[in-house]
Amino acid sequence: LMVFASHFRIPIKHNIQNIPINSITFLFNYSGSGKDTTINMIKKIFEKSNDIIQEKRFIFNEIQAQAAYELSTAKNKTINDFYITTPPLEIGISTQEGLLSCLEDNSQFPYGSINIVSNEFMAEYARNVNIQNMMSSIAELYDLGNKNTKMIKDKSNQLNGVNSVALSCLFTSSFSSMEDIQLRNRLYGEFKSRFSRRSSITFNNIKKQEKAITNLDEWLNDTLDKRNKNNEVISKYGLYFKELAKNILASTEKEIVINQEAERILYVYRKYCETMSESMDELTNELSRLNIMNRWFKVLKLSGALALFNNKFVIDENEVIEAINITEIINDNIQVFENELSKNEYEILIDYF
């Protein structure tokens, strides 16, 4: 939903600032838990609405290329020389330079955001030597969508800044890949400095016990029934988001505002987050404190996405309450995640006995 909403580049107006709708989500679960299956199902739901976004980008590119070609005085140029490179809506983990170049290209279009997806984040984090610079940029871009220009001596590799971009990330990984103690320590530092306060973290280290198959026909019927229900959900919501995308793109609204009652609830929740985080031990709950203290900001962004889901440009109290409930559920295991990252080698060994 956050990625869908981010494609329209409509910010939330809050305290005179424009807050982009975007998200950073980490999902850690055991291998075989259905992470990839669930993500692929979600992608199918948004296929039709993504096609609408891409179609609008294509039309925009056609119009601007024609206009630029007609105004050009350069010789030996064709209209093809004036088309803008169209970046994909979804990319994988690469480098800081690659990310900023992609965002710079994307900023030339009025629609569409960049979504970074990694299905085995820990494996990529372990082997990609450039990943920390990229993660630093992702963290900086999350808050307000801005990345400052980085001045370097080699002008050919100059990194330009970007402003008001909508960037979302979904990083998933199996639990077993977190066994390396050095990797755990690196990840702990990453969350302490950047991501505990900015991301939603779902962690599960308890493997679900599969129900024993006692009757093959019953199992097969149950499996086919689940598949059919999933297809119905994909079809129903796929059509809904397709029509919703058309409605939002047809609108002239430039921002999402929050009504007075919704704002009051948000401020109360912010105070609750501050109070809860201050009551926690700083040494043993460092990551959890940062996560809880800043949940209100994730709630604000999610509230904006829920407003768009309801085909509105005003956030009301119901959307804030729903966003609070969702945010609390998603981050429910943050302390379990922190405890797991903080384990010593002997504690990891004990887990196997």
Short mmCIF file of N, CA and C in Angstrom, two decimals, residues 197-261:
data_model
loop_
_atom_site.label_atom_id
_atom_site.label_comp_id
_atom_site.label_asym_id
_atom_site.label_seq_id
_atom_site.Cartn_x
_atom_site.Cartn_y
_atom_site.Cartn_z
N ARG A 197 14.92 3.64 13.99
CA ARG A 197 13.98 4.77 14.09
C ARG A 197 13.18 4.96 12.79
N ARG A 198 13.71 4.46 11.67
CA ARG A 198 13.09 4.76 10.38
C ARG A 198 12.30 3.60 9.78
N SER A 199 12.57 2.40 10.21
CA SER A 199 11.98 1.24 9.52
C SER A 199 10.98 0.50 10.40
N SER A 200 10.15 -0.28 9.72
CA SER A 200 9.28 -1.24 10.40
C SER A 200 9.97 -2.59 10.34
N ILE A 201 10.01 -3.28 11.47
CA ILE A 201 10.78 -4.52 11.58
C ILE A 201 9.87 -5.64 12.07
N THR A 202 9.72 -6.65 11.23
CA THR A 202 8.96 -7.84 11.62
C THR A 202 9.93 -9.01 11.72
N PHE A 203 9.94 -9.64 12.88
CA PHE A 203 10.91 -10.71 13.13
C PHE A 203 10.20 -11.92 13.74
N ASN A 204 10.49 -13.08 13.19
CA ASN A 204 9.91 -14.32 13.72
C ASN A 204 10.95 -15.42 13.71
N ASN A 205 11.29 -15.95 14.87
CA ASN A 205 12.26 -17.03 14.94
C ASN A 205 11.64 -18.35 15.41
N ILE A 206 10.32 -18.42 15.37
CA ILE A 206 9.62 -19.64 15.78
C ILE A 206 8.99 -20.27 14.54
N LYS A 207 9.48 -21.44 14.19
CA LYS A 207 8.98 -22.11 13.00
C LYS A 207 7.61 -22.72 13.27
N LYS A 208 6.69 -22.41 12.37
CA LYS A 208 5.33 -22.93 12.51
C LYS A 208 5.31 -24.43 12.21
N GLN A 209 4.66 -25.16 13.08
CA GLN A 209 4.54 -26.60 12.89
C GLN A 209 3.48 -26.90 11.84
N GLU A 210 3.91 -27.58 10.78
CA GLU A 210 2.98 -27.93 9.72
C GLU A 210 2.02 -29.03 10.20
N LYS A 211 0.79 -28.88 9.81
CA LYS A 211 -0.21 -29.88 10.17
C LYS A 211 0.06 -31.18 9.42
N ALA A 212 0.04 -32.29 10.14
CA ALA A 212 0.31 -33.58 9.52
C ALA A 212 -0.79 -33.93 8.52
N ILE A 213 -0.38 -34.48 7.39
CA ILE A 213 -1.34 -34.89 6.35
C ILE A 213 -1.85 -36.28 6.69
N THR A 214 -3.13 -36.36 7.02
CA THR A 214 -3.73 -37.66 7.34
C THR A 214 -4.64 -38.16 6.23
N ASN A 215 -5.06 -37.22 5.39
CA ASN A 215 -5.93 -37.58 4.27
C ASN A 215 -5.51 -36.78 3.05
N LEU A 216 -5.02 -37.46 2.03
CA LEU A 216 -4.47 -36.77 0.86
C LEU A 216 -5.52 -35.96 0.12
N ASP A 217 -6.73 -36.47 0.02
CA ASP A 217 -7.80 -35.75 -0.68
C ASP A 217 -8.15 -34.45 0.05
N GLU A 218 -8.23 -34.51 1.39
CA GLU A 218 -8.53 -33.31 2.17
C GLU A 218 -7.43 -32.26 2.02
N TRP A 219 -6.18 -32.73 2.04
CA TRP A 219 -5.05 -31.81 1.89
C TRP A 219 -5.08 -31.13 0.52
N LEU A 220 -5.34 -31.93 -0.54
CA LEU A 220 -5.38 -31.38 -1.89
C LEU A 220 -6.53 -30.39 -2.05
N ASN A 221 -7.70 -30.72 -1.52
CA ASN A 221 -8.84 -29.81 -1.59
C ASN A 221 -8.56 -28.51 -0.86
N ASP A 222 -7.92 -28.63 0.30
CA ASP A 222 -7.58 -27.44 1.09
C ASP A 222 -6.57 -26.57 0.35
N THR A 223 -5.58 -27.20 -0.27
CA THR A 223 -4.56 -26.46 -1.03
C THR A 223 -5.17 -25.73 -2.21
N LEU A 224 -6.03 -26.41 -2.95
CA LEU A 224 -6.68 -25.79 -4.11
C LEU A 224 -7.64 -24.68 -3.69
N ASP A 225 -8.30 -24.87 -2.55
CA ASP A 225 -9.21 -23.85 -2.04
C ASP A 225 -8.45 -22.58 -1.68
N LYS A 226 -7.29 -22.73 -1.06
CA LYS A 226 -6.46 -21.57 -0.71
C LYS A 226 -5.99 -20.85 -1.97
N ARG A 227 -5.60 -21.64 -2.98
CA ARG A 227 -5.14 -21.04 -4.23
C ARG A 227 -6.25 -20.24 -4.89
N ASN A 228 -7.46 -20.79 -4.91
CA ASN A 228 -8.59 -20.10 -5.53
C ASN A 228 -8.95 -18.82 -4.78
N LYS A 229 -8.89 -18.88 -3.44
CA LYS A 229 -9.18 -17.68 -2.65
C LYS A 229 -8.13 -16.61 -2.90
N ASN A 230 -6.87 -17.02 -3.00
CA ASN A 230 -5.80 -16.05 -3.30
C ASN A 230 -6.02 -15.39 -4.66
N ASN A 231 -6.42 -16.18 -5.64
CA ASN A 231 -6.68 -15.63 -6.97
C ASN A 231 -7.86 -14.65 -6.95
N GLU A 232 -8.86 -14.94 -6.14
CA GLU A 232 -10.00 -14.03 -6.00
C GLU A 232 -9.57 -12.70 -5.39
N VAL A 233 -8.71 -12.78 -4.37
CA VAL A 233 -8.20 -11.57 -3.72
C VAL A 233 -7.39 -10.74 -4.71
N ILE A 234 -6.51 -11.41 -5.47
CA ILE A 234 -5.69 -10.72 -6.47
C ILE A 234 -6.56 -10.02 -7.50
N SER A 235 -7.59 -10.72 -7.99
CA SER A 235 -8.48 -10.15 -9.00
C SER A 235 -9.28 -8.97 -8.44
N LYS A 236 -9.87 -9.15 -7.26
CA LYS A 236 -10.71 -8.11 -6.66
C LYS A 236 -9.93 -6.84 -6.38
N TYR A 237 -8.81 -6.97 -5.66
CA TYR A 237 -8.06 -5.78 -5.27
C TYR A 237 -7.22 -5.23 -6.43
N GLY A 238 -6.85 -6.11 -7.37
CA GLY A 238 -6.15 -5.63 -8.55
C GLY A 238 -6.99 -4.64 -9.33
N LEU A 239 -8.27 -4.97 -9.51
CA LEU A 239 -9.19 -4.06 -10.21
C LEU A 239 -9.44 -2.79 -9.40
N TYR A 240 -9.54 -2.96 -8.07
CA TYR A 240 -9.79 -1.78 -7.21
C TYR A 240 -8.64 -0.79 -7.32
N PHE A 241 -7.40 -1.28 -7.21
CA PHE A 241 -6.25 -0.38 -7.25
C PHE A 241 -6.05 0.20 -8.65
N LYS A 242 -6.44 -0.53 -9.68
CA LYS A 242 -6.36 0.01 -11.04
C LYS A 242 -7.27 1.24 -11.18
N GLU A 243 -8.53 1.12 -10.74
CA GLU A 243 -9.47 2.24 -10.83
C GLU A 243 -9.07 3.37 -9.90
N LEU A 244 -8.56 3.01 -8.72
CA LEU A 244 -8.11 4.03 -7.77
C LEU A 244 -6.96 4.83 -8.35
N ALA A 245 -6.03 4.16 -9.02
CA ALA A 245 -4.90 4.86 -9.65
C ALA A 245 -5.40 5.86 -10.68
N LYS A 246 -6.38 5.46 -11.47
CA LYS A 246 -6.96 6.38 -12.47
C LYS A 246 -7.57 7.60 -11.80
N ASN A 247 -8.30 7.39 -10.69
CA ASN A 247 -8.95 8.50 -9.99
C ASN A 247 -7.94 9.48 -9.40
N ILE A 248 -6.89 8.93 -8.79
CA ILE A 248 -5.88 9.79 -8.16
C ILE A 248 -5.12 10.59 -9.22
N LEU A 249 -4.78 9.93 -10.31
CA LEU A 249 -4.05 10.62 -11.39
C LEU A 249 -4.90 11.71 -12.04
N ALA A 250 -6.21 11.52 -12.03
CA ALA A 250 -7.11 12.52 -12.63
C ALA A 250 -7.34 13.71 -11.70
N SER A 251 -6.98 13.57 -10.45
CA SER A 251 -7.21 14.63 -9.47
C SER A 251 -6.20 15.76 -9.63
N THR A 252 -6.59 16.94 -9.19
CA THR A 252 -5.69 18.10 -9.22
C THR A 252 -5.09 18.39 -7.85
N GLU A 253 -5.38 17.54 -6.88
CA GLU A 253 -4.87 17.74 -5.52
C GLU A 253 -3.35 17.61 -5.51
N LYS A 254 -2.69 18.50 -4.76
CA LYS A 254 -1.23 18.52 -4.70
C LYS A 254 -0.67 18.11 -3.34
N GLU A 255 -1.55 17.93 -2.35
CA GLU A 255 -1.08 17.54 -1.02
C GLU A 255 -2.20 16.85 -0.25
N ILE A 256 -1.79 16.12 0.78
CA ILE A 256 -2.72 15.47 1.69
C ILE A 256 -2.64 16.22 3.01
N VAL A 257 -3.78 16.58 3.57
CA VAL A 257 -3.80 17.30 4.84
C VAL A 257 -4.40 16.40 5.92
N ILE A 258 -4.21 16.78 7.16
CA ILE A 258 -4.71 16.01 8.28
C ILE A 258 -5.72 16.85 9.06
N ASN A 259 -6.90 16.29 9.35
CA ASN A 259 -7.91 17.10 10.04
C ASN A 259 -7.57 17.23 11.53
N GLN A 260 -8.30 18.09 12.23
CA GLN A 260 -7.94 18.46 13.59
C GLN A 260 -8.00 17.28 14.55
N GLU A 261 -9.05 16.47 14.48
CA GLU A 261 -9.18 15.34 15.39
C GLU A 261 -8.09 14.30 15.15
#
